[in-house]
């Protein structure tokens, strides 16, 4: 050991580990759409959230909205068709496909 | 034939003759095995991170139309079927929902971790029911307490029920049940008409790998089923047994080492699991059976398969000898299959045992019958019985009516024919644990009769050092005569005088002790089984002594 005591944190810098409950969404997806689409997008998401919160179609946590819609359709509960159209148009957008509570790891 | 209550013993002299170069050969009956258990196989997706709410939602949504139909049949087409949020006071209506039984004594993880100072674990009770249990009906949105005709003691969580009653104005929050009904028993495919008798053996709880394992009785059973025991009449009868279903717990609970769960892995490197030796023994047994007949092997609670229901089939790599035969079928638990057109549906007993712990019903056959009435094979899954979090369908719902419903690893062999409203006839059968009762059930596929095959050994301590022989068997009193069932094992010496004497003299010497003790007539004594391992003969004196001991030890 040299006169100046070296600690391990001299060789390996201490970095703060950030663990947050919310996973950050890729912001680029949202910013790429124009401002006119933005309000349309908000309306769409509002309709989808309303679909999530309608408990007659069963629990929404842990399944995608499309799966939930198909289950409701299979049991003859008449889920709204515009929800299905929105889901079909935006297959790759996680904001559309996943349920309201997707950020929380349940 | 010994499978009836008047067995014929005209061929027993064949045992006492010199072995011929060519004996009589009986061909074993075959039966066609068809599996319908695809819904229990978790092949495509194994997503364990899903919530269990979906399985309950799926159960309610699937069974609701069937319950609505049953309600209309029972209470008339115009009866009002309502959801809980549409309920009006003082109006009679029908509610359909899932039952939830609130029990104080039910083990709860919240209670376990709430008092951190006193780490007393909750005691394991045989029944978790109490006097203050409440019954609650839940549908998709709301729940309500049920009082009245639907008794708490005989109900369990997870059953879908339709209740007819009223919520009185002065007692809001409680629904007074006047009548209730469950799903109607679905249609049953027709029982195929077989010309000859064909039998299927059902056994469970072999319990290999513990100190109390009954290997001798097990070997006797295998010898009997494979046709090594018995005279020609017996062998002809045994050739009609077309297959065997092993309903779980082939390994004993002693093979599961609980300590290994808590010890660190680096300490456990050199130790072999207790189940390895036991699986080798099981493989030997299965290979012997599979060489002769169809074997359908189900996993049980203590077998090396997954813990949650549905248990996946035991992997064929564990049966190096047995899996070479195409007759070995490793299937999932629960089992849904058909043998020659007769539909079997059954489990290794975990659902029935679980319902037994959470209700006041004491008879295991009654519980199994109730699962048929409720229309669900395992209602307590996933509440108290481990279950895979299904999403797209609940595979335990009874969608068709089987011919035979069985549950393995129960305390006793009991059976009953359950008659459905549309003329369905279901044989409901509980199979006992072999390591406790040494019993296996024999089902006749033509008539759906059940006969127990008991392999008791009462004189096992009598060994004769001179011949190193062990004699075991039992004396059975029937109301039409005496039967002497003996099985022998060990080294033996040929006996010339047996060749020279005739069968009646042999019978006289063998049956004299019986005549002396019980004063019956010699003609009334029938020697049913006198066998050893393939044509071996025994010293007659030892045999006489052994039989004397047997007779003295049997209850008068």
XYZ file of C-alpha atoms in Angstrom:
662
model
C 0.000 0.000 0.000
C 1.404 3.401 -0.934
C 1.505 6.372 1.433
C -1.505 7.857 -0.228
C -4.155 5.206 0.484
C -5.948 4.383 -2.713
C -9.546 3.347 -2.441
C -11.361 1.252 -4.943
C -13.555 4.134 -5.905
C -10.515 5.797 -7.424
C -10.239 3.094 -10.023
C -13.940 2.456 -10.424
C -15.979 5.589 -10.168
C -19.139 5.430 -8.116
C -22.167 5.970 -10.278
C -25.589 6.580 -8.875
C -28.027 3.816 -9.882
C -31.369 5.193 -10.745
C -34.222 2.748 -10.334
C -37.520 4.259 -11.201
C -40.858 2.601 -11.354
C -41.773 4.286 -14.573
C -39.828 3.202 -17.622
C -39.189 6.079 -19.930
C -40.983 5.816 -23.233
C -39.110 6.533 -26.431
C -39.927 10.160 -26.873
C -39.058 10.145 -30.551
C -42.238 8.282 -31.401
C -44.449 10.991 -29.980
C -42.461 13.956 -31.212
C -42.357 12.730 -34.785
C -46.112 13.262 -35.296
C -47.185 16.756 -36.140
C -49.203 19.022 -33.867
C -52.458 18.423 -35.728
C -52.061 14.677 -35.227
C -51.239 15.325 -31.627
C -54.766 16.278 -30.644
C -56.195 13.431 -32.716
C -53.781 11.139 -30.915
C -54.957 12.449 -27.561
C -58.541 11.779 -28.501
C -57.703 8.272 -29.627
C -55.893 7.516 -26.413
C -58.815 8.853 -24.423
C -61.170 6.425 -26.203
C -58.800 3.559 -25.538
C -58.485 4.486 -21.884
C -62.243 4.502 -21.580
C -62.278 1.012 -23.078
C -59.754 -0.077 -20.451
C -61.816 1.258 -17.606
C -65.073 -0.404 -18.678
C -65.078 -3.341 -16.320
C -67.827 -5.235 -18.096
C -65.212 -6.529 -20.511
C -63.133 -7.981 -17.704
C -59.834 -7.031 -16.104
C -57.425 -5.032 -18.238
C -54.078 -5.439 -16.463
C -51.424 -7.597 -18.057
C -53.035 -8.092 -21.439
C -52.918 -6.049 -24.592
C -56.007 -4.109 -25.615
C -56.414 -6.193 -28.737
C -56.425 -9.431 -26.733
C -59.001 -7.959 -24.387
C -61.149 -6.809 -27.286
C -61.009 -10.283 -28.847
C -62.020 -11.868 -25.571
C -64.959 -9.498 -25.192
C -65.989 -10.210 -28.782
C -65.753 -13.963 -28.218
C -68.169 -13.800 -25.299
C -70.629 -11.607 -27.109
C -70.201 -8.455 -25.004
C -70.253 -6.098 -28.039
C -67.079 -4.129 -27.514
C -67.005 -0.833 -29.488
C -65.807 -1.282 -33.068
C -63.941 2.017 -33.238
C -61.570 0.712 -30.573
C -60.732 -2.210 -32.845
C -60.150 0.125 -35.794
C -57.786 2.283 -33.790
C -55.902 -0.748 -32.611
C -55.602 -2.119 -36.132
C -54.240 1.168 -37.450
C -51.566 1.506 -34.798
C -50.214 -1.965 -34.295
C -46.669 -0.908 -33.486
C -47.376 1.907 -31.084
C -47.169 0.678 -27.484
C -49.252 3.609 -26.275
C -52.132 2.218 -28.304
C -51.678 -1.500 -27.869
C -50.820 -1.804 -24.198
C -53.246 -1.187 -21.423
C -53.508 1.868 -19.231
C -51.411 0.443 -16.456
C -48.520 -0.756 -18.594
C -45.919 1.345 -16.822
C -46.451 -0.357 -13.527
C -44.822 -3.734 -13.258
C -47.674 -5.883 -11.991
C -63.610 -66.389 -13.980
C -62.355 -64.620 -10.931
C -63.717 -61.289 -11.914
C -67.217 -62.474 -11.061
C -68.538 -63.531 -7.702
C -68.684 -67.184 -8.701
C -65.173 -68.071 -9.781
C -64.630 -71.409 -11.434
C -61.638 -73.434 -10.325
C -61.683 -76.273 -12.753
C -58.274 -75.517 -14.222
C -56.211 -75.424 -11.049
C -54.784 -78.877 -11.674
C -52.826 -77.374 -14.523
C -50.506 -75.874 -11.932
C -49.479 -79.229 -10.597
C -48.501 -80.925 -13.843
C -45.167 -81.012 -15.499
C -44.522 -77.964 -17.590
C -45.380 -78.652 -21.188
C -43.287 -77.437 -24.028
C -46.227 -75.491 -25.351
C -48.881 -74.224 -23.035
C -52.143 -72.526 -23.833
C -51.676 -68.949 -25.000
C -54.258 -66.270 -24.384
C -54.063 -63.068 -26.373
C -54.445 -59.875 -24.449
C -57.288 -57.559 -25.417
C -56.272 -54.263 -26.929
C -57.957 -50.963 -26.460
C -57.583 -47.846 -28.507
C -56.224 -44.917 -26.546
C -57.190 -41.442 -27.746
C -56.130 -38.347 -25.864
C -58.257 -35.230 -25.553
C -55.949 -33.499 -23.075
C -54.514 -30.885 -25.428
C -56.035 -28.049 -23.460
C -54.010 -29.135 -20.412
C -50.694 -29.051 -22.196
C -48.804 -25.786 -21.775
C -46.922 -25.905 -25.020
C -47.336 -22.577 -26.693
C -47.131 -19.895 -24.077
C -45.874 -20.150 -20.534
C -46.381 -16.653 -19.278
C -46.440 -16.781 -15.488
C -46.464 -13.022 -15.008
C -50.168 -12.727 -15.741
C -52.691 -11.970 -13.021
C -55.206 -14.605 -11.959
C -58.112 -12.226 -12.420
C -58.286 -13.280 -16.057
C -58.973 -16.927 -15.285
C -61.889 -15.942 -13.060
C -63.216 -13.529 -15.682
C -62.945 -16.211 -18.350
C -64.684 -18.734 -16.104
C -67.591 -16.431 -15.398
C -67.970 -15.270 -18.977
C -67.878 -18.832 -20.375
C -70.266 -20.330 -17.880
C -72.743 -17.476 -17.699
C -74.758 -18.501 -20.795
C -74.987 -22.109 -19.613
C -76.167 -20.992 -16.193
C -78.711 -18.659 -17.734
C -80.088 -21.636 -19.661
C -80.201 -23.797 -16.531
C -81.931 -20.992 -14.612
C -84.578 -20.643 -17.326
C -85.217 -24.389 -17.289
C -85.593 -24.443 -13.545
C -87.520 -21.272 -12.801
C -89.303 -20.583 -16.050
C -88.444 -18.659 -19.187
C -89.652 -15.331 -17.830
C -87.494 -15.237 -14.733
C -85.403 -12.091 -14.444
C -81.685 -12.608 -14.700
C -79.915 -9.502 -13.529
C -76.473 -8.230 -12.838
C -75.641 -7.022 -9.364
C -75.564 -3.347 -10.305
C -79.131 -3.592 -11.632
C -80.430 -5.191 -8.459
C -83.589 -3.651 -6.998
C -84.768 -4.201 -3.447
C -87.649 -6.542 -2.766
C -87.736 -7.832 -6.314
C -87.213 -11.539 -6.873
C -84.614 -12.209 -9.489
C -81.770 -14.490 -10.452
C -78.152 -13.540 -10.012
C -75.283 -15.330 -11.684
C -71.784 -15.000 -10.321
C -68.753 -16.600 -8.704
C -68.912 -17.802 -5.130
C -66.339 -16.617 -2.669
C -66.113 -18.203 0.750
C -64.570 -15.981 3.355
C -62.875 -18.099 6.005
C -61.099 -16.741 9.059
C -58.735 -19.659 9.263
C -57.702 -19.596 5.623
C -53.919 -19.191 5.466
C -53.141 -15.735 4.237
C -49.797 -14.328 3.247
C -50.796 -10.978 4.654
C -51.321 -12.429 8.117
C -47.983 -14.170 7.884
C -45.984 -11.077 7.151
C -47.984 -8.589 9.183
C -46.593 -9.425 12.628
C -42.887 -9.326 12.060
C -41.998 -9.690 15.729
C -43.886 -12.864 16.441
C -42.891 -15.111 13.553
C -45.279 -17.889 14.455
C -46.279 -19.574 11.230
C -49.941 -20.333 10.762
C -50.732 -23.897 11.821
C -51.509 -26.506 9.206
C -55.016 -27.723 9.904
C -56.904 -30.553 8.328
C -59.902 -28.298 7.719
C -59.833 -24.533 7.502
C -63.561 -24.042 7.857
C -65.097 -22.292 10.835
C -68.478 -21.253 12.144
C -68.227 -17.656 11.033
C -67.541 -18.317 7.378
C -69.433 -16.105 4.970
C -70.493 -16.726 1.428
C -70.219 -13.885 -1.070
C -71.378 -13.751 -4.669
C -69.242 -11.772 -7.094
C -69.934 -10.814 -10.653
C -67.922 -8.603 -12.977
C -68.532 -5.398 -11.068
C -69.880 -5.946 -7.566
C -70.261 -8.409 -4.756
C -72.994 -9.220 -2.258
C -73.260 -11.432 0.824
C -75.456 -14.516 0.461
C -77.636 -15.894 3.219
C -80.354 -18.497 3.101
C -80.596 -21.832 1.394
C -77.073 -22.006 -0.047
C -75.143 -23.474 2.856
C -71.659 -22.121 3.580
C -70.344 -25.402 4.904
C -70.783 -27.301 1.662
C -69.784 -24.488 -0.698
C -66.370 -23.476 -1.855
C -64.721 -20.557 -3.599
C -64.696 -20.501 -7.358
C -67.969 -22.201 -8.217
C -70.227 -20.372 -10.668
C -73.805 -20.444 -9.387
C -77.189 -18.984 -10.252
C -79.181 -17.954 -7.173
C -82.853 -17.084 -7.032
C -83.984 -14.852 -4.231
C -84.480 -11.324 -3.074
C -82.547 -8.489 -1.468
C -84.880 -7.172 1.200
C -85.276 -3.477 1.766
C -84.458 -3.661 5.452
C -81.375 -5.832 5.049
C -79.450 -4.257 2.226
C -76.142 -5.767 1.307
C -77.415 -9.295 1.831
C -79.184 -11.418 -0.713
C -81.626 -13.962 0.698
C -81.336 -17.088 -1.390
C -84.421 -19.223 -1.829
C -83.181 -21.602 -4.502
C -80.026 -22.078 -6.499
C -78.773 -24.080 -9.412
C -75.576 -24.900 -11.267
C -74.766 -25.645 -14.867
C -76.683 -28.592 -16.265
C -74.618 -31.677 -16.955
C -73.566 -31.427 -20.603
C -74.407 -34.036 -23.204
C -72.676 -37.372 -22.936
C -71.454 -39.270 -25.983
C -72.973 -42.725 -26.232
C -71.274 -45.572 -24.435
C -69.916 -47.857 -27.130
C -71.364 -51.368 -27.142
C -68.600 -53.881 -26.621
C -69.300 -57.531 -27.260
C -66.836 -58.932 -24.757
C -65.827 -57.817 -21.310
C -62.777 -55.612 -21.379
C -61.161 -54.296 -18.241
C -58.998 -51.330 -17.350
C -57.045 -51.257 -14.103
C -56.778 -48.024 -12.132
C -54.183 -47.586 -9.443
C -52.692 -44.569 -7.681
C -50.278 -43.714 -4.904
C -47.682 -46.429 -5.490
C -45.409 -44.546 -3.089
C -42.054 -45.828 -4.288
C -38.971 -44.559 -2.516
C -40.031 -44.599 1.097
C -39.413 -47.021 3.951
C -43.068 -47.998 3.919
C -43.197 -48.837 0.253
C -45.055 -52.026 -0.474
C -42.836 -53.537 -3.126
C -43.999 -57.103 -2.573
C -47.638 -56.208 -3.029
C -46.707 -54.090 -6.023
C -44.795 -56.962 -7.579
C -47.749 -59.260 -6.916
C -50.009 -56.839 -8.685
C -47.652 -56.572 -11.655
C -47.339 -60.357 -11.834
C -51.090 -60.696 -11.744
C -51.650 -58.064 -14.427
C -48.955 -59.380 -16.724
C -50.327 -62.916 -16.459
C -47.577 -64.598 -14.444
C -49.910 -65.534 -11.645
C -52.753 -67.939 -11.643
C -53.986 -71.042 -13.365
C -55.371 -71.060 -16.864
C -58.722 -69.736 -15.766
C -57.025 -66.790 -14.085
C -54.810 -66.124 -17.016
C -57.767 -66.116 -19.336
C -59.430 -63.550 -17.098
C -56.284 -61.427 -16.838
C -55.890 -61.379 -20.604
C -59.030 -59.269 -20.720
C -57.322 -56.442 -18.848
C -56.378 -54.155 -21.687
C -54.648 -51.304 -19.932
C -53.684 -49.658 -16.673
C -53.969 -46.038 -15.601
C -51.535 -44.931 -12.897
C -53.158 -41.898 -11.370
C -50.328 -40.013 -9.729
C -48.018 -40.152 -6.724
C -45.957 -43.007 -8.057
C -43.167 -41.560 -5.949
C -43.533 -41.236 -2.214
C -43.471 -37.869 -0.416
C -40.328 -39.076 1.364
C -38.365 -38.656 -1.855
C -38.856 -34.920 -1.628
C -36.150 -33.525 0.559
C -37.506 -30.385 2.141
C -34.122 -29.330 3.540
C -32.629 -29.064 0.105
C -34.893 -26.137 -0.623
C -33.254 -24.018 2.062
C -29.656 -25.148 1.786
C -27.201 -23.307 -0.419
C -26.534 -24.867 -3.788
C -22.803 -25.236 -3.228
C -23.453 -27.494 -0.239
C -25.730 -29.700 -2.290
C -23.379 -30.417 -5.178
C -22.441 -33.960 -4.293
C -25.804 -35.149 -2.981
C -28.204 -36.904 -5.298
C -31.888 -36.202 -5.071
C -33.967 -38.782 -3.240
C -36.146 -39.212 -6.262
C -33.404 -40.571 -8.545
C -33.351 -44.071 -7.052
C -37.098 -44.096 -6.797
C -37.477 -43.172 -10.464
C -35.197 -46.052 -11.413
C -37.464 -48.458 -9.499
C -40.501 -46.895 -11.110
C -38.942 -47.304 -14.533
C -38.423 -51.017 -13.877
C -42.043 -51.389 -12.844
C -43.347 -49.416 -15.799
C -41.188 -51.401 -18.217
C -42.669 -54.648 -16.903
C -46.190 -53.338 -17.330
C -45.611 -51.626 -20.664
C -44.250 -54.823 -22.167
C -47.709 -56.361 -21.795
C -50.386 -53.681 -21.904
C -51.130 -50.002 -22.403
C -49.819 -47.934 -19.516
C -51.143 -44.421 -18.973
C -48.975 -42.612 -16.469
C -50.187 -39.423 -14.800
C -48.036 -37.190 -12.578
C -49.134 -36.531 -9.012
C -48.379 -34.201 -6.157
C -45.059 -35.826 -5.261
C -43.898 -36.770 -8.734
C -41.141 -34.869 -10.566
C -43.469 -32.622 -12.510
C -44.530 -29.038 -12.009
C -46.396 -27.996 -8.896
C -49.277 -26.045 -10.401
C -52.178 -27.634 -12.201
C -52.240 -28.725 -14.998
C -49.206 -30.879 -14.330
C -47.258 -31.639 -17.467
C -46.495 -35.240 -18.427
C -43.444 -36.916 -16.925
C -40.627 -36.688 -19.406
C -39.775 -39.895 -21.230
C -36.074 -39.439 -20.559
C -36.803 -40.592 -16.993
C -37.979 -43.954 -18.336
C -35.092 -45.335 -20.377
C -36.477 -48.872 -20.266
C -40.155 -48.082 -20.310
C -40.186 -45.512 -23.083
C -38.891 -48.022 -25.599
C -42.364 -49.542 -25.622
C -44.967 -47.640 -27.629
C -47.558 -48.691 -25.086
C -46.262 -46.223 -22.506
C -48.280 -42.997 -22.613
C -47.114 -40.251 -20.282
C -50.041 -37.894 -19.951
C -50.884 -34.681 -18.159
C -52.801 -34.321 -14.916
C -55.839 -33.886 -15.282
C -56.478 -36.588 -17.843
C -59.140 -36.438 -20.515
C -58.969 -39.426 -22.818
C -60.987 -42.211 -24.314
C -60.213 -45.918 -24.190
C -62.170 -47.801 -26.821
C -64.668 -45.000 -26.988
C -65.269 -44.815 -23.220
C -64.478 -41.255 -22.060
C -62.339 -40.991 -18.959
C -61.830 -37.739 -17.062
C -59.843 -37.597 -13.868
C -57.134 -36.112 -11.733
C -54.483 -37.358 -9.364
C -56.598 -36.168 -6.481
C -55.243 -32.694 -5.743
C -58.537 -30.826 -6.422
C -60.553 -33.230 -4.277
C -58.074 -33.063 -1.393
C -58.079 -29.295 -1.603
C -61.882 -29.061 -1.518
C -61.829 -31.426 1.450
C -59.690 -28.939 3.393
C -61.925 -25.972 2.710
C -65.378 -27.417 3.170
C -67.280 -29.527 5.648
C -67.972 -32.335 3.191
C -66.259 -35.403 4.642
C -66.813 -38.033 1.988
C -64.304 -37.905 -0.870
C -66.755 -39.547 -3.267
C -69.304 -36.882 -2.403
C -66.759 -34.171 -3.212
C -65.964 -35.734 -6.577
C -69.667 -35.995 -7.302
C -70.090 -32.337 -6.415
C -67.422 -31.288 -8.911
C -69.545 -33.009 -11.548
C -72.637 -31.108 -10.373
C -70.779 -27.787 -10.187
C -69.477 -28.346 -13.691
C -65.858 -27.615 -12.850
C -63.006 -30.024 -12.245
C -60.997 -27.841 -9.866
C -63.062 -24.894 -8.559
C -60.590 -23.921 -5.846
C -57.892 -23.270 -8.436
C -56.319 -20.687 -8.374
C -57.465 -19.569 -4.906
C -56.033 -22.342 -2.745
C -54.868 -24.825 -5.376
C -51.880 -23.858 -7.512
C -52.850 -23.222 -11.096
C -51.317 -21.778 -14.260
C -52.670 -18.274 -15.003
C -54.792 -19.120 -18.007
C -56.119 -16.352 -20.178
C -57.932 -17.552 -23.227
C -59.821 -20.471 -21.702
C -60.394 -22.212 -18.408
C -59.661 -25.846 -19.265
C -61.168 -27.267 -16.092
C -64.737 -26.374 -17.048
C -66.722 -29.494 -17.860
C -67.753 -29.037 -21.479
C -68.759 -32.611 -22.144
C -69.896 -35.356 -19.820
C -67.452 -38.230 -19.342
C -68.425 -41.861 -18.799
C -65.970 -42.292 -15.948
C -64.847 -39.542 -13.554
C -62.047 -40.538 -11.205
C -59.731 -39.040 -8.616
C -56.592 -40.797 -7.403
C -54.904 -40.828 -4.009
C -58.052 -40.826 -1.927
C -58.520 -42.638 1.385
C -60.843 -45.380 0.085
C -62.087 -47.070 -3.036
C -65.637 -45.877 -3.483
C -67.780 -45.662 -6.553
C -71.238 -44.586 -7.533
C -73.223 -44.126 -10.722
C -74.345 -40.519 -11.051
C -77.481 -40.090 -13.133
C -77.858 -36.846 -15.061
C -81.075 -35.066 -16.080
C -80.787 -36.141 -19.716
C -80.136 -39.778 -18.963
C -76.368 -39.467 -18.624
C -74.752 -42.155 -16.496
C -71.358 -41.325 -15.039
C -69.286 -43.721 -12.989
C -67.763 -41.602 -10.224
C -64.801 -43.390 -8.690
C -62.217 -42.596 -6.018
C -59.039 -44.650 -6.209
C -57.197 -45.338 -2.936
C -53.499 -44.956 -2.289
C -51.731 -48.201 -3.047
C -49.071 -47.767 -0.394
C -51.772 -47.682 2.286
C -54.438 -50.029 1.022
C -52.735 -52.299 -1.571
C -55.853 -52.019 -3.676
C -56.313 -51.365 -7.311
C -59.623 -50.926 -9.100
C -60.687 -52.950 -12.103
C -63.289 -51.288 -14.331
C -65.318 -53.264 -16.843
C -65.619 -51.095 -19.956
C -68.723 -52.890 -21.129
C -70.860 -52.524 -18.026
C -68.997 -49.831 -16.009
C -68.734 -52.184 -13.012
C -65.916 -51.683 -10.549
C -64.143 -54.466 -8.731
C -61.355 -54.028 -6.195
C -58.223 -56.168 -6.436
C -56.663 -56.374 -3.008
C -53.128 -57.635 -2.529
C -52.971 -58.075 1.196
C -50.127 -59.843 2.887
C -50.769 -60.921 6.412
C -48.245 -63.646 7.047
C -45.203 -61.895 5.692
C -43.193 -62.465 8.855
C -43.304 -66.224 8.471
C -40.142 -67.156 6.714
C -38.801 -70.655 6.782
C -35.084 -70.680 6.935
C -34.719 -74.167 5.414
C -36.301 -73.205 2.186
C -35.853 -69.466 2.403
C -39.412 -69.128 1.436
C -41.845 -66.387 2.109
C -45.457 -67.174 1.929
C -48.095 -64.589 1.798
C -51.733 -64.507 1.008
C -55.113 -64.396 2.540
C -58.028 -66.528 3.343
C -61.180 -64.977 2.090
C -64.567 -65.961 3.289
C -67.283 -65.592 0.794
C -70.820 -66.592 1.453
C -70.569 -69.510 -0.902
C -67.402 -71.107 0.274
C -63.835 -70.565 1.268
C -61.217 -69.212 -1.033
C -57.554 -69.610 -0.436
C -55.428 -67.044 -2.220
C -51.755 -67.661 -1.916
C -48.760 -66.166 -3.640
C -45.304 -67.454 -2.984
C -41.908 -66.078 -3.555
C -38.492 -67.458 -2.890
C -36.292 -70.438 -3.602
C -38.018 -73.742 -3.677
C -37.370 -77.385 -4.171
C -39.073 -79.595 -6.660
C -41.391 -82.021 -5.111
C -41.669 -85.391 -6.752
C -44.601 -86.578 -4.728
C -46.680 -83.708 -6.064
C -46.152 -84.989 -9.555
C -47.173 -88.424 -8.530
C -50.118 -87.564 -6.448
C -53.200 -86.220 -7.995
C -54.797 -82.901 -7.514
C -57.436 -84.061 -5.080
C -54.838 -85.365 -2.661
C -52.974 -82.104 -2.886
C -56.111 -80.218 -2.214
C -56.914 -82.492 0.688
C -53.598 -81.825 2.362
C -53.792 -78.137 1.699
C -57.327 -77.667 2.843
C -57.285 -79.883 5.905
C -56.265 -77.028 8.164
C -59.281 -75.043 7.007
C -61.573 -77.970 7.593
C -60.146 -78.566 11.031
C -60.402 -74.983 12.128
C -63.720 -73.892 10.762
C -65.510 -77.182 10.434
C -66.524 -76.636 6.833
C -66.828 -79.347 4.255
C -63.885 -80.211 2.058
C -66.018 -79.725 -1.051
C -66.683 -76.150 -0.004
C -63.028 -75.168 -0.009
C -61.774 -73.782 -3.298
C -58.114 -73.229 -3.944
C -58.137 -70.109 -6.039
C -54.533 -69.182 -6.530
C -51.512 -71.250 -5.864
C -48.593 -69.851 -7.704
C -44.999 -69.006 -7.558
C -42.746 -67.492 -10.099
C -43.285 -69.436 -13.291
C -43.912 -73.058 -12.652
C -42.039 -73.306 -9.399
C -43.176 -75.896 -6.903
C -42.854 -75.812 -3.177
C -42.279 -78.051 -0.313
C -45.667 -79.242 0.753
C -44.868 -79.207 4.454
C -43.864 -75.590 4.344
C -46.985 -74.820 2.459
C -49.109 -76.565 5.062
C -47.421 -74.753 7.907
C -47.786 -71.460 6.121
C -51.456 -72.020 5.504
C -52.023 -73.014 9.120
C -50.474 -69.746 10.217
C -52.533 -67.815 7.750
C -55.717 -69.441 8.883
C -54.907 -68.891 12.517
C -54.230 -65.271 11.943
C -57.361 -64.518 9.983
C -60.375 -63.277 11.942
C -62.894 -65.977 12.721
